[in-house]
Coordinates of C-alpha atoms and ligand atoms in Angstrom, one line a residue:
M283 CA 0.0 0.1 0.0
D284 CA 1.6 3.2 -1.1
Q285 CA 0.6 5.5 1.7
T286 CA 2.5 8.6 0.4
K287 CA 0.2 8.5 -2.5
D288 CA -2.7 9.5 -0.2
I289 CA -1.0 12.7 0.9
Y290 CA 1.0 13.9 -2.0
S291 CA -0.7 12.8 -5.1
L292 CA -2.8 15.7 -6.1
N293 CA -5.2 15.2 -8.9
S294 CA -3.4 16.6 -12.0
K295 CA -6.3 16.1 -14.2
C296 CA -8.3 19.1 -12.9
P297 CA -8.4 22.1 -15.0
V298 CA -8.8 25.0 -12.8
D299 CA -11.6 27.5 -13.1
L300 CA -13.7 29.4 -10.7
D301 CA -16.6 27.1 -10.8
E302 CA -14.6 24.1 -10.2
V303 CA -12.8 25.6 -7.4
L304 CA -16.0 26.5 -5.7
T305 CA -17.1 22.9 -6.2
Y306 CA -14.0 21.2 -4.9
G307 CA -12.6 23.7 -2.5
N308 CA -9.3 23.6 -0.9
E309 CA -7.4 21.4 -3.3
K310 CA -7.5 23.7 -6.3
K311 CA -7.5 26.8 -4.4
K312 CA -3.8 27.4 -4.4
V313 CA -3.4 26.5 -7.9
A314 CA -6.1 28.9 -9.0
R315 CA -4.7 31.5 -6.7
R316 CA -1.3 31.2 -8.4
R317 CA -2.8 31.2 -11.8
W318 CA -4.6 34.4 -11.1
A319 CA -1.4 35.9 -9.9
I320 CA 0.4 34.6 -13.0
L321 CA -2.3 36.0 -15.2
A322 CA -2.1 39.3 -13.4
K323 CA 1.7 39.4 -13.8
A324 CA 1.5 38.5 -17.5
L325 CA -1.1 41.2 -18.2
K326 CA 1.3 43.6 -16.3
G327 CA -1.1 46.6 -16.8
V328 CA -1.7 48.0 -13.4
F329 CA -5.4 48.6 -14.1
V330 CA -6.0 45.1 -15.5
S331 CA -4.0 43.4 -12.8
S332 CA -5.9 45.2 -10.1
I333 CA -9.2 43.9 -11.5
V334 CA -7.7 40.5 -11.7
M335 CA -6.6 40.6 -8.1
K336 CA -9.9 41.9 -7.0
L337 CA -11.6 38.9 -8.7
Y338 CA -9.0 36.8 -6.9
Q339 CA -9.9 38.4 -3.5
I340 CA -13.5 37.6 -4.1
N341 CA -12.5 34.1 -4.8
I342 CA -10.5 33.9 -1.6
D343 CA -13.6 35.0 0.4
I344 CA -15.7 32.4 -1.2
W345 CA -13.0 29.8 -0.5
Q346 CA -12.8 30.9 3.1
A347 CA -16.6 30.4 3.4
F348 CA -16.2 26.9 1.9
D349 CA -13.3 26.1 4.3
S350 CA -15.2 26.9 7.4
A351 CA -18.1 24.8 6.1
A352 CA -15.8 21.9 5.3
S353 CA -14.4 21.9 8.9
P354 CA -17.3 21.1 11.2
T355 CA -15.2 21.3 14.3
G356 CA -14.0 24.7 13.2
S357 CA -10.5 23.5 14.0
Q358 CA -7.4 24.2 12.1
P359 CA -6.0 21.2 10.3
S360 CA -4.5 18.7 12.7
S361 CA -1.0 18.7 11.7
P362 CA 1.4 21.0 9.8
T363 CA 1.2 18.5 7.1
D364 CA -2.4 19.1 6.7
E365 CA -2.4 22.0 4.4
I366 CA -2.1 19.2 2.0
S367 CA -3.2 16.1 3.9
V368 CA -6.6 17.6 4.8
R369 CA -7.1 18.1 1.2
R370 CA -6.3 14.5 0.7
I371 CA -8.4 13.6 3.7
S372 CA -5.5 12.2 5.6
S373 CA -6.8 13.9 8.6
F374 CA -10.2 13.7 10.4
M375 CA -9.7 17.2 11.9
L376 CA -11.0 15.9 15.2
L377 CA -8.0 17.4 17.1
K378 CA -7.3 21.1 17.0
T379 CA -3.7 22.2 16.2
Q380 CA -2.1 25.3 17.4
Q381 CA 1.6 26.2 16.6
L382 CA 3.3 27.3 19.8
P383 CA 5.4 30.4 19.7
H384 CA 8.2 29.0 21.9
I385 CA 9.4 25.6 23.1
P386 CA 7.0 24.3 25.8
I387 CA 9.5 22.8 28.2
A388 CA 7.6 20.8 30.8
S389 CA 7.2 22.6 34.0
N390 CA 8.6 19.7 36.1
R391 CA 12.0 20.0 34.2
E392 CA 14.9 22.2 35.1
I393 CA 15.7 24.6 32.2
V394 CA 19.5 24.7 32.2
D395 CA 20.0 24.8 28.5
V396 CA 17.5 24.0 25.9
P397 CA 18.9 21.0 23.9
D398 CA 19.3 21.1 20.1
A399 CA 16.8 18.3 19.8
L400 CA 14.1 20.7 21.0
K401 CA 15.3 23.7 19.1
K402 CA 15.2 21.8 15.9
R403 CA 11.5 21.2 16.1
T404 CA 8.5 23.3 15.6
W405 CA 6.0 22.8 18.5
Y406 CA 2.3 22.2 18.2
K407 CA -0.4 21.8 20.6
Y408 CA -2.8 19.0 19.8
S409 CA -6.0 19.4 21.7
A410 CA -9.4 17.7 21.8
C411 CA -12.4 19.3 23.5
I412 CA -14.7 16.6 24.9
E413 CA -17.7 17.3 26.9
G414 CA -16.4 20.8 27.7
R415 CA -13.1 19.6 28.9
E416 CA -9.8 20.3 26.9
Y417 CA -7.2 17.6 26.6
F418 CA -3.9 18.5 25.0
V419 CA -0.5 17.3 24.3
N420 CA 2.5 19.2 22.8
V421 CA 4.1 17.5 19.9
G422 CA 7.3 18.5 18.1
H423 CA 7.6 18.2 14.4
R424 CA 11.1 18.1 12.8
N425 CA 11.5 21.5 11.1
R426 CA 10.7 22.4 7.6
T427 CA 9.2 18.9 6.9
F428 CA 6.2 17.2 5.6
S429 CA 7.7 15.1 8.3
G430 CA 8.8 12.4 5.8
N431 CA 11.1 14.5 3.8
I432 CA 14.0 14.8 6.2
A433 CA 14.3 11.1 6.2
V434 CA 14.2 11.1 2.4
V435 CA 17.0 13.7 2.4
K436 CA 18.9 11.6 4.9
H437 CA 18.6 8.5 2.8
K438 CA 20.1 10.2 -0.2
P439 CA 23.5 8.6 0.1
F440 CA 21.7 5.3 0.1
S441 CA 19.3 6.2 -2.7
R442 CA 22.3 7.0 -4.9
L443 CA 23.3 3.4 -4.5
S444 CA 19.8 2.1 -4.8
M445 CA 17.3 2.4 -7.6
D446 CA 15.3 5.0 -5.5
R447 CA 17.7 7.7 -6.7
P448 CA 16.0 11.1 -7.3
S449 CA 14.3 10.9 -10.7
R450 CA 15.1 13.4 -13.4
H451 CA 11.9 12.6 -15.2
P452 CA 8.9 13.6 -13.1
T453 CA 5.4 12.1 -13.8
E454 CA 2.8 14.6 -14.7
N455 CA 1.5 14.3 -11.2
Q456 CA 4.9 15.0 -9.6
A457 CA 5.4 18.0 -11.9
F458 CA 2.0 19.4 -10.8
Q459 CA 2.9 18.8 -7.1
A460 CA 6.3 20.4 -7.5
I461 CA 4.8 23.5 -9.2
T462 CA 2.1 23.7 -6.5
L463 CA 4.6 23.5 -3.6
V464 CA 7.1 25.9 -5.2
G465 CA 4.2 28.2 -5.8
E466 CA 3.3 28.0 -2.2
G467 CA 6.8 29.3 -1.3
Q468 CA 8.8 26.1 -0.7
S469 CA 12.3 25.9 -2.0
P470 CA 13.1 23.7 -4.9
H471 CA 15.5 21.6 -2.7
Y472 CA 12.9 21.1 -0.2
V473 CA 10.3 20.1 -2.8
A474 CA 12.9 17.8 -4.4
G475 CA 13.3 16.1 -1.0
V476 CA 9.5 15.7 -0.5
L477 CA 8.9 14.2 -4.0
D478 CA 12.1 12.4 -4.3
L479 CA 13.1 14.3 -7.5
H480 CA 16.3 15.9 -8.4
H481 CA 16.2 19.6 -7.6
T482 CA 17.0 20.5 -11.1
T483 CA 14.0 18.7 -12.2
V484 CA 11.9 20.8 -10.0
I485 CA 13.4 24.0 -11.3
R486 CA 13.0 22.8 -14.9
A487 CA 9.3 21.9 -14.2
V488 CA 8.6 25.3 -12.7
Q489 CA 10.4 27.2 -15.5
C490 CA 8.5 25.1 -18.1
F491 CA 5.2 26.0 -16.4
R492 CA 6.1 29.7 -16.2
E493 CA 7.1 29.8 -19.8
T494 CA 4.4 27.6 -21.4
G495 CA 1.7 27.4 -18.8
T496 CA 1.7 23.7 -18.9
Y497 CA 3.7 21.1 -17.0
T498 CA 3.4 18.1 -19.2
R499 CA 6.5 16.9 -20.9
R500 CA 6.9 17.5 -24.6
P501 CA 6.3 14.3 -26.4
G502 CA 9.7 12.8 -27.3
H503 CA 10.8 9.7 -29.1
R504 CA 11.5 6.8 -26.8
A505 CA 14.3 4.6 -28.2
T506 CA 12.9 1.4 -26.6
S507 CA 9.5 -0.2 -26.3
Q508 CA 8.2 -1.9 -23.2
R509 CA 9.3 -5.3 -24.7
D510 CA 12.8 -4.0 -25.3
D511 CA 12.9 -2.8 -21.6
N512 CA 11.8 -6.2 -20.5
F513 CA 14.5 -7.9 -22.5
V514 CA 17.1 -5.6 -21.0
H515 CA 15.9 -6.4 -17.4
L516 CA 15.8 -10.1 -18.1
S517 CA 19.2 -10.1 -19.7
V518 CA 20.9 -8.6 -16.7
L519 CA 19.0 -10.7 -14.3
R520 CA 20.2 -13.8 -16.1
N521 CA 23.7 -12.5 -16.3
R522 CA 24.5 -10.2 -13.5
T523 CA 28.0 -9.4 -14.7
F524 CA 26.9 -7.9 -18.0
T525 CA 28.2 -4.4 -18.6
S526 CA 25.9 -1.8 -20.1
C527 CA 28.0 -2.2 -23.3
S528 CA 27.2 -5.9 -23.5
V529 CA 23.5 -5.2 -22.8
N530 CA 23.6 -2.8 -25.7
D531 CA 25.3 -5.3 -28.1
L532 CA 22.7 -7.9 -27.2
L533 CA 19.9 -5.6 -27.7
R534 CA 21.3 -4.6 -31.1
K535 CA 21.9 -8.2 -32.1
E536 CA 18.6 -9.7 -30.8
R537 CA 16.1 -6.9 -31.3
R538 CA 17.8 -4.5 -33.7
V539 CA 17.4 -1.6 -31.3
H540 CA 20.3 0.9 -31.0
I541 CA 20.6 2.7 -27.7
S542 CA 23.4 4.4 -25.8
D543 CA 25.1 2.8 -22.7
R544 CA 23.6 5.5 -20.6
T545 CA 20.1 4.6 -21.8
A546 CA 20.7 1.0 -21.2
R547 CA 21.5 2.0 -17.5
R548 CA 18.5 4.2 -17.3
R549 CA 16.3 1.4 -18.5
L550 CA 17.5 -0.7 -15.7
H551 CA 16.9 1.8 -12.9
P552 CA 13.1 1.5 -12.8
A553 CA 13.5 -2.2 -12.3
N554 CA 15.7 -1.5 -9.3
L555 CA 18.8 -2.6 -10.9
T556 CA 22.1 -0.8 -10.2
N557 CA 25.6 -1.6 -11.1
R558 CA 27.6 -2.2 -7.9
R559 CA 30.6 -3.9 -6.6
P560 CA 29.6 -6.9 -4.6
A561 CA 30.7 -6.7 -1.1
T562 CA 33.6 -8.9 0.0
G563 CA 34.6 -9.9 3.5
P564 CA 37.4 -7.9 5.0
L565 CA 40.8 -9.5 5.1
L566 CA 41.8 -10.8 8.5
T567 CA 44.6 -8.7 9.9
R568 CA 46.4 -11.8 11.0
Q569 CA 46.9 -12.8 7.5
Q570 CA 49.1 -9.9 6.7
P571 CA 52.0 -10.9 9.0
C572 CA 51.8 -14.5 7.7
R573 CA 52.0 -13.2 4.1
L574 CA 54.9 -11.1 4.9
R575 CA 56.7 -13.9 6.6
F576 CA 56.0 -16.1 3.6
A577 CA 57.2 -13.5 1.0
R578 CA 60.4 -12.9 3.0
E579 CA 61.1 -16.6 3.5
Y580 CA 60.6 -17.4 -0.2
S581 CA 61.7 -14.2 -1.9
G582 CA 64.7 -15.9 -3.3
W583 CA 62.8 -18.7 -5.1
T584 CA 62.9 -18.7 -8.9
V585 CA 59.8 -19.3 -11.2
N586 CA 61.1 -22.9 -11.7
Y587 CA 61.0 -23.6 -8.0
C588 CA 57.5 -22.2 -7.7
K589 CA 56.1 -24.3 -10.6
V590 CA 56.3 -27.5 -8.6
V591 CA 54.6 -26.0 -5.5
L592 CA 50.8 -26.6 -4.9
F593 CA 49.4 -23.6 -3.0
T594 CA 46.3 -25.0 -1.2
D595 CA 45.3 -22.6 1.6
E596 CA 44.5 -19.3 -0.3
T597 CA 43.3 -19.0 -3.8
K598 CA 42.7 -15.8 -5.7
I599 CA 41.7 -16.1 -9.3
G600 CA 40.9 -13.0 -11.3
L601 CA 39.0 -14.1 -14.4
R602 CA 37.4 -10.8 -15.3
S603 CA 39.4 -8.3 -13.2
P604 CA 42.6 -8.3 -11.3
D605 CA 40.9 -8.7 -7.9
G606 CA 37.9 -10.7 -9.0
R607 CA 35.5 -7.9 -8.0
S608 CA 33.8 -7.1 -11.2
R609 CA 30.7 -5.0 -10.9
V610 CA 27.3 -6.8 -10.9
W611 CA 23.7 -5.7 -11.3
K612 CA 22.0 -5.8 -7.9
R613 CA 18.6 -5.0 -6.7
A614 CA 18.4 -2.4 -3.9
A615 CA 18.3 -4.1 -0.5
E616 CA 15.8 -3.1 2.0
D617 CA 18.5 -2.5 4.6
L618 CA 20.0 0.1 2.4
M619 CA 16.9 2.0 2.2
G620 CA 16.3 2.3 6.0
F621 CA 13.5 1.3 8.2
N622 CA 9.9 2.0 7.3
N623 CA 9.3 5.7 7.3
T624 CA 5.6 5.9 7.2
G625 CA 5.5 7.1 10.9
N626 CA 7.5 10.1 10.0
V627 CA 5.2 11.3 7.3
C628 CA 2.5 12.7 9.4
I629 CA 0.1 11.8 12.2
W630 CA -2.3 9.4 10.5
P631 CA -6.1 9.5 10.9
S632 CA -6.1 6.3 13.0
E633 CA -3.7 7.8 15.5
E634 CA -6.0 10.9 15.6
T635 CA -9.2 8.8 16.1
L636 CA -7.5 6.6 18.6
S637 CA -6.5 9.6 20.6
Y638 CA -10.0 10.9 20.5
Y639 CA -11.3 7.5 21.5
V640 CA -8.8 7.4 24.4
C641 CA -9.9 10.9 25.7
S642 CA -13.5 9.9 25.5
N643 CA -12.9 6.7 27.4
L644 CA -10.3 7.5 30.0
A645 CA -11.8 5.4 32.8
Q646 CA -10.6 2.2 31.3
F647 CA -6.9 3.2 31.5
R648 CA -7.0 3.9 35.3
D649 CA -4.1 1.9 37.1
K650 CA -3.4 0.0 34.0
T651 CA -0.1 -0.6 32.3
V652 CA -0.2 0.5 28.7
I653 CA 2.1 0.2 25.7
E654 CA 1.7 1.7 22.2
L655 CA 3.2 -0.2 19.3
G656 CA 4.1 1.6 16.0
G657 CA 3.1 5.0 17.4
G658 CA 5.1 6.9 14.8
M659 CA 6.6 10.3 15.3
S660 CA 4.0 11.3 17.9
C661 CA 2.6 8.2 19.8
L662 CA -0.1 10.7 20.4
A663 CA -2.7 8.2 21.7
G664 CA -0.2 6.8 24.3
L665 CA 0.7 10.3 25.4
F666 CA -3.0 11.2 26.0
V667 CA -3.3 8.1 28.1
A668 CA -0.2 9.0 30.1
K669 CA -1.4 12.6 30.6
Y670 CA -5.1 12.1 31.4
G671 CA -5.8 8.4 31.9
D672 CA -4.2 8.0 35.2
P673 CA -2.5 4.7 34.3
K674 CA 0.2 3.0 36.3
E675 CA 2.8 3.5 33.6
V676 CA 2.9 4.0 29.8
T677 CA 5.5 2.9 27.3
V678 CA 5.4 4.3 23.8
T679 CA 7.3 2.6 21.0
D680 CA 8.1 2.5 17.3
G681 CA 10.5 0.6 15.1
N682 CA 11.8 3.7 13.5
K683 CA 14.6 5.4 15.3
I684 CA 13.8 8.9 14.0
S685 CA 10.2 8.6 15.2
V686 CA 11.3 7.6 18.6
E687 CA 13.7 10.5 18.8
N688 CA 10.9 12.8 18.0
V689 CA 8.7 11.3 20.7
Q690 CA 11.6 11.5 23.2
A691 CA 11.9 15.2 22.5
T692 CA 8.1 15.5 22.8
L693 CA 8.3 13.9 26.3
R694 CA 10.4 16.7 27.6
C695 CA 7.7 19.2 26.6
N696 CA 4.8 17.7 28.4
D697 CA 4.0 17.2 32.1
F698 CA 3.2 13.6 33.2
Q699 CA 2.4 12.5 36.5
V700 CA 3.1 8.8 35.7
P701 CA 6.4 7.1 34.4
V702 CA 6.4 7.3 30.6
H703 CA 9.0 5.3 28.7
C704 CA 9.9 5.7 25.0
E705 CA 11.9 3.2 23.1
V706 CA 12.7 1.6 19.7
L707 CA 10.8 -1.7 19.5
K708 CA 10.7 -3.6 16.3
W709 CA 8.0 -6.2 16.3
S710 CA 10.3 -9.0 15.0
Q711 CA 12.7 -8.4 17.8
A712 CA 10.3 -8.1 20.7
G713 CA 12.1 -9.6 23.6
P714 CA 10.3 -11.0 26.8
R715 CA 9.1 -8.3 29.2
T716 CA 6.4 -7.9 31.7
P717 CA 3.0 -8.0 29.9
Y718 CA 0.7 -4.9 29.7
N719 CA -3.0 -4.5 30.5
I720 CA -3.6 -2.5 27.3
V721 CA -1.8 -2.4 24.0
L722 CA -2.5 0.5 21.6
C723 CA -1.8 0.4 17.9
A724 CA -2.8 2.7 15.1
D725 CA -2.6 2.1 11.4
C726 CA -0.1 -0.6 11.5
L727 CA -2.0 -3.5 9.7
F728 CA -1.1 -2.9 6.1
F729 CA 2.5 -4.2 6.3
D730 CA 2.0 -7.7 4.9
D731 CA 5.5 -8.8 5.7
A732 CA 5.3 -7.6 9.3
R733 CA 1.8 -8.7 10.2
A734 CA 2.6 -12.0 11.8
D735 CA 5.3 -10.2 13.9
L736 CA 2.8 -7.7 15.1
I737 CA 0.2 -10.3 16.1
E738 CA 3.0 -12.2 17.9
C739 CA 4.0 -9.0 19.7
L740 CA 0.5 -8.3 20.7
R741 CA 0.0 -11.8 22.0
T742 CA 3.3 -11.6 23.9
Y743 CA 2.8 -8.2 25.4
M744 CA -1.0 -8.6 26.5
T745 CA -1.7 -10.0 29.9
G746 CA -4.2 -12.8 30.0
D747 CA -7.1 -10.5 30.7
G748 CA -5.5 -7.7 28.6
V749 CA -7.0 -5.9 25.6
A750 CA -5.4 -4.4 22.5
L751 CA -7.1 -1.4 20.9
V752 CA -6.1 -1.5 17.3
M753 CA -7.3 1.2 15.0
A754 CA -6.9 1.0 11.3
P755 CA -8.8 1.5 8.1
Q756 CA -10.1 -1.4 6.1
R757 CA -7.5 -0.8 3.4
G758 CA -8.4 -3.6 1.0
R759 CA -8.0 -7.0 2.6
T760 CA -5.4 -5.9 5.2
L761 CA -7.8 -5.5 8.2
D762 CA -9.5 -8.8 7.6
D763 CA -6.3 -10.5 7.1
F764 CA -5.1 -9.2 10.3
M765 CA -8.3 -10.4 12.1
A766 CA -8.1 -13.9 10.5
Q767 CA -4.4 -14.3 11.3
S768 CA -5.0 -13.1 14.9
E769 CA -7.7 -15.6 15.3
M770 CA -5.6 -18.4 14.0
R771 CA -3.0 -17.4 16.8
G772 CA -5.6 -17.7 19.5
L773 CA -6.8 -14.1 19.8
R774 CA -10.4 -13.0 19.6
C775 CA -11.2 -9.8 17.5
E776 CA -14.2 -7.6 17.7
K777 CA -14.6 -5.2 14.9
I778 CA -16.3 -1.9 15.9
S779 CA -17.1 0.7 13.3
R780 CA -19.2 3.0 15.3
Y781 CA -17.0 3.4 18.4
N782 CA -17.5 7.2 18.9
E783 CA -20.4 9.4 17.9
V784 CA -18.3 12.4 16.9
V785 CA -15.9 10.3 14.8
W786 CA -19.0 8.7 13.2
E787 CA -20.7 12.0 12.4
R788 CA -17.5 13.2 10.9
R789 CA -17.3 10.2 8.7
L790 CA -20.9 10.7 7.5
Q791 CA -20.0 14.3 6.5
L792 CA -17.0 13.2 4.6
L793 CA -18.8 10.4 2.7
D794 CA -20.1 13.0 0.2
H795 CA -16.6 14.3 -0.3
E796 CA -15.2 13.7 -3.7
E797 CA -11.8 12.7 -2.3
Y798 CA -13.0 10.5 0.6
D799 CA -12.7 6.8 0.3
D800 CA -14.1 5.0 3.2
N801 CA -12.0 2.0 2.5
I802 CA -8.7 3.7 3.1
H803 CA -9.7 6.7 5.2
Y804 CA -12.1 5.5 7.9
P805 CA -10.3 4.1 10.9
I806 CA -12.1 1.1 12.4
L807 CA -11.5 -0.1 15.9
I808 CA -10.7 -3.7 16.7
R809 CA -10.7 -4.9 20.3
V810 CA -8.4 -7.8 20.5
T811 CA -8.5 -10.1 23.6
K812 CA -7.0 -13.5 24.4
V813 CA -9.4 -16.4 24.1
Ligands
SAM1116 C1 1.4 4.3 9.2 S1 2.5 4.4 10.4 C2 1.5 4.8 11.7 C3 2.1 5.7 12.8 C4 1.2 6.2 13.8 N1 0.6 5.1 14.6 C5 0.1 7.1 13.2 O1 -1.0 6.5 13.0 O2 0.4 8.2 13.0 C6 3.1 2.8 10.8 C7 4.2 2.8 11.9 O3 4.4 1.4 12.1 C8 5.9 1.3 12.3 N2 6.3 0.0 11.9 C9 6.2 -0.6 10.7 N3 6.8 -1.8 10.8 C10 7.2 -2.0 12.0 C11 7.9 -3.1 12.6 N4 8.3 -4.2 12.0 N5 8.3 -2.9 14.0 C12 8.0 -1.7 14.7 N6 7.3 -0.7 14.0 C13 7.0 -0.9 12.8 C14 6.4 2.4 11.4 O4 7.7 2.9 11.9 C15 5.4 3.5 11.6 O5 5.7 4.5 12.5

């Protein structure tokens, strides 16, 4: 499941005109706004442009009216990512967000020196108002991010090796997003990080749009067909030591297609194939003195002496290159790309609705030990329990180190009356520990490879009479698969769609929304218990 698609893929097919903007609201607002501005600039005449800008102002007013209608709680979007993510319905807007003017160091901590980890973040207050009472948690967001993009930037050295290198050929959608974000005032480097494009690609796309008013690539001749591409992929998969020259020769001989070496390499990139030197084990240092001793001892030997000697203990045969380390085509390995980064993208709707559910049902956490698994960059639900649920203790976890660092910074900026621990916990490496009364988990069911580990982790960490509150959207078969597999592992699952009236109402409102897809957007609650 490509989650990033939810947030970032804006609909490029929408031509922008006033009527449509009024119909669809937010999403096209900025595009239209920019186009109005471009139009005004192009017309240059002061008089004409002032009329255009007036029209634009009228537009803005109507949009604002639309916005307040679209946000029933009247809240601001629930995370800094939500300028876009609300448009993509990646937020239920149940929690109100307010950017804090300064770092909200917890009152029970001594302020000697504010650590860098806190300074490097922008601080937000996430609050829910339930039955007249306000619940809030301060959460840090790494600066200048759509959360995910710092990690993307950090992975750049790896992505150079892997096939996920920044693309120089944006899709229509990416070009549209790049132009939108640059138009919103983001720098090309920043946008390149978010969309995993090369920054020159972003600059080119924006220039092209400014000059031509369109962002689609001019149709060009593609040297190879899809079948040629498949042929190239298969050839190197069959013979990993092929050079791009030999791939070329083969293509020319077999399919009579002429391409350059560079094109051959480019065709292999989308199939995740890069040309790399295979790793070899390091030489043991103790071999060096042995070799030296050997060389000294036999330095006087002639070739004829050596001919009759059979060397048995060490062999080095360079068939293709002097040290036998020719380059081979390799697929990018997961460990090169880093741990799953979805928790750093934003606070997902499931975490939001789970937080809301927690604040509405605080009594069930009293004197309980609680752990949150896969809590992402905020572990928001776990922190609400810690702050307001009066539990015995809370442990918040995620498998991603960057997420956990963010939560650790967040812990310094909130007051808790109970012990709160925060640590990296990968489900596959979950060691034995004292089980918990309540396990929380939001939007973690769509990892097909990790599902079994997650279930095992739930089973291990739940006390006999414990309960896991798992919140996740249906997302195709993933939720049902989770339930089926859990039941096979001796757990009982109860699926609850209508677990909170406010959330339910919000869902009903969203059902009419063009962009809303119940299947991937509505978080369902599963209560998991031991049989
Ligand atoms: C979609 S995010 C949800 C994050 C957060 N609960 C939210 O809803 O905002 C999924 C989270 O699961 C974590 N995750 C994925 N696989 C994991 C694993 N094998 N072990 C531990 N955490 C994992 C990711 O790091 C990520 O933070």
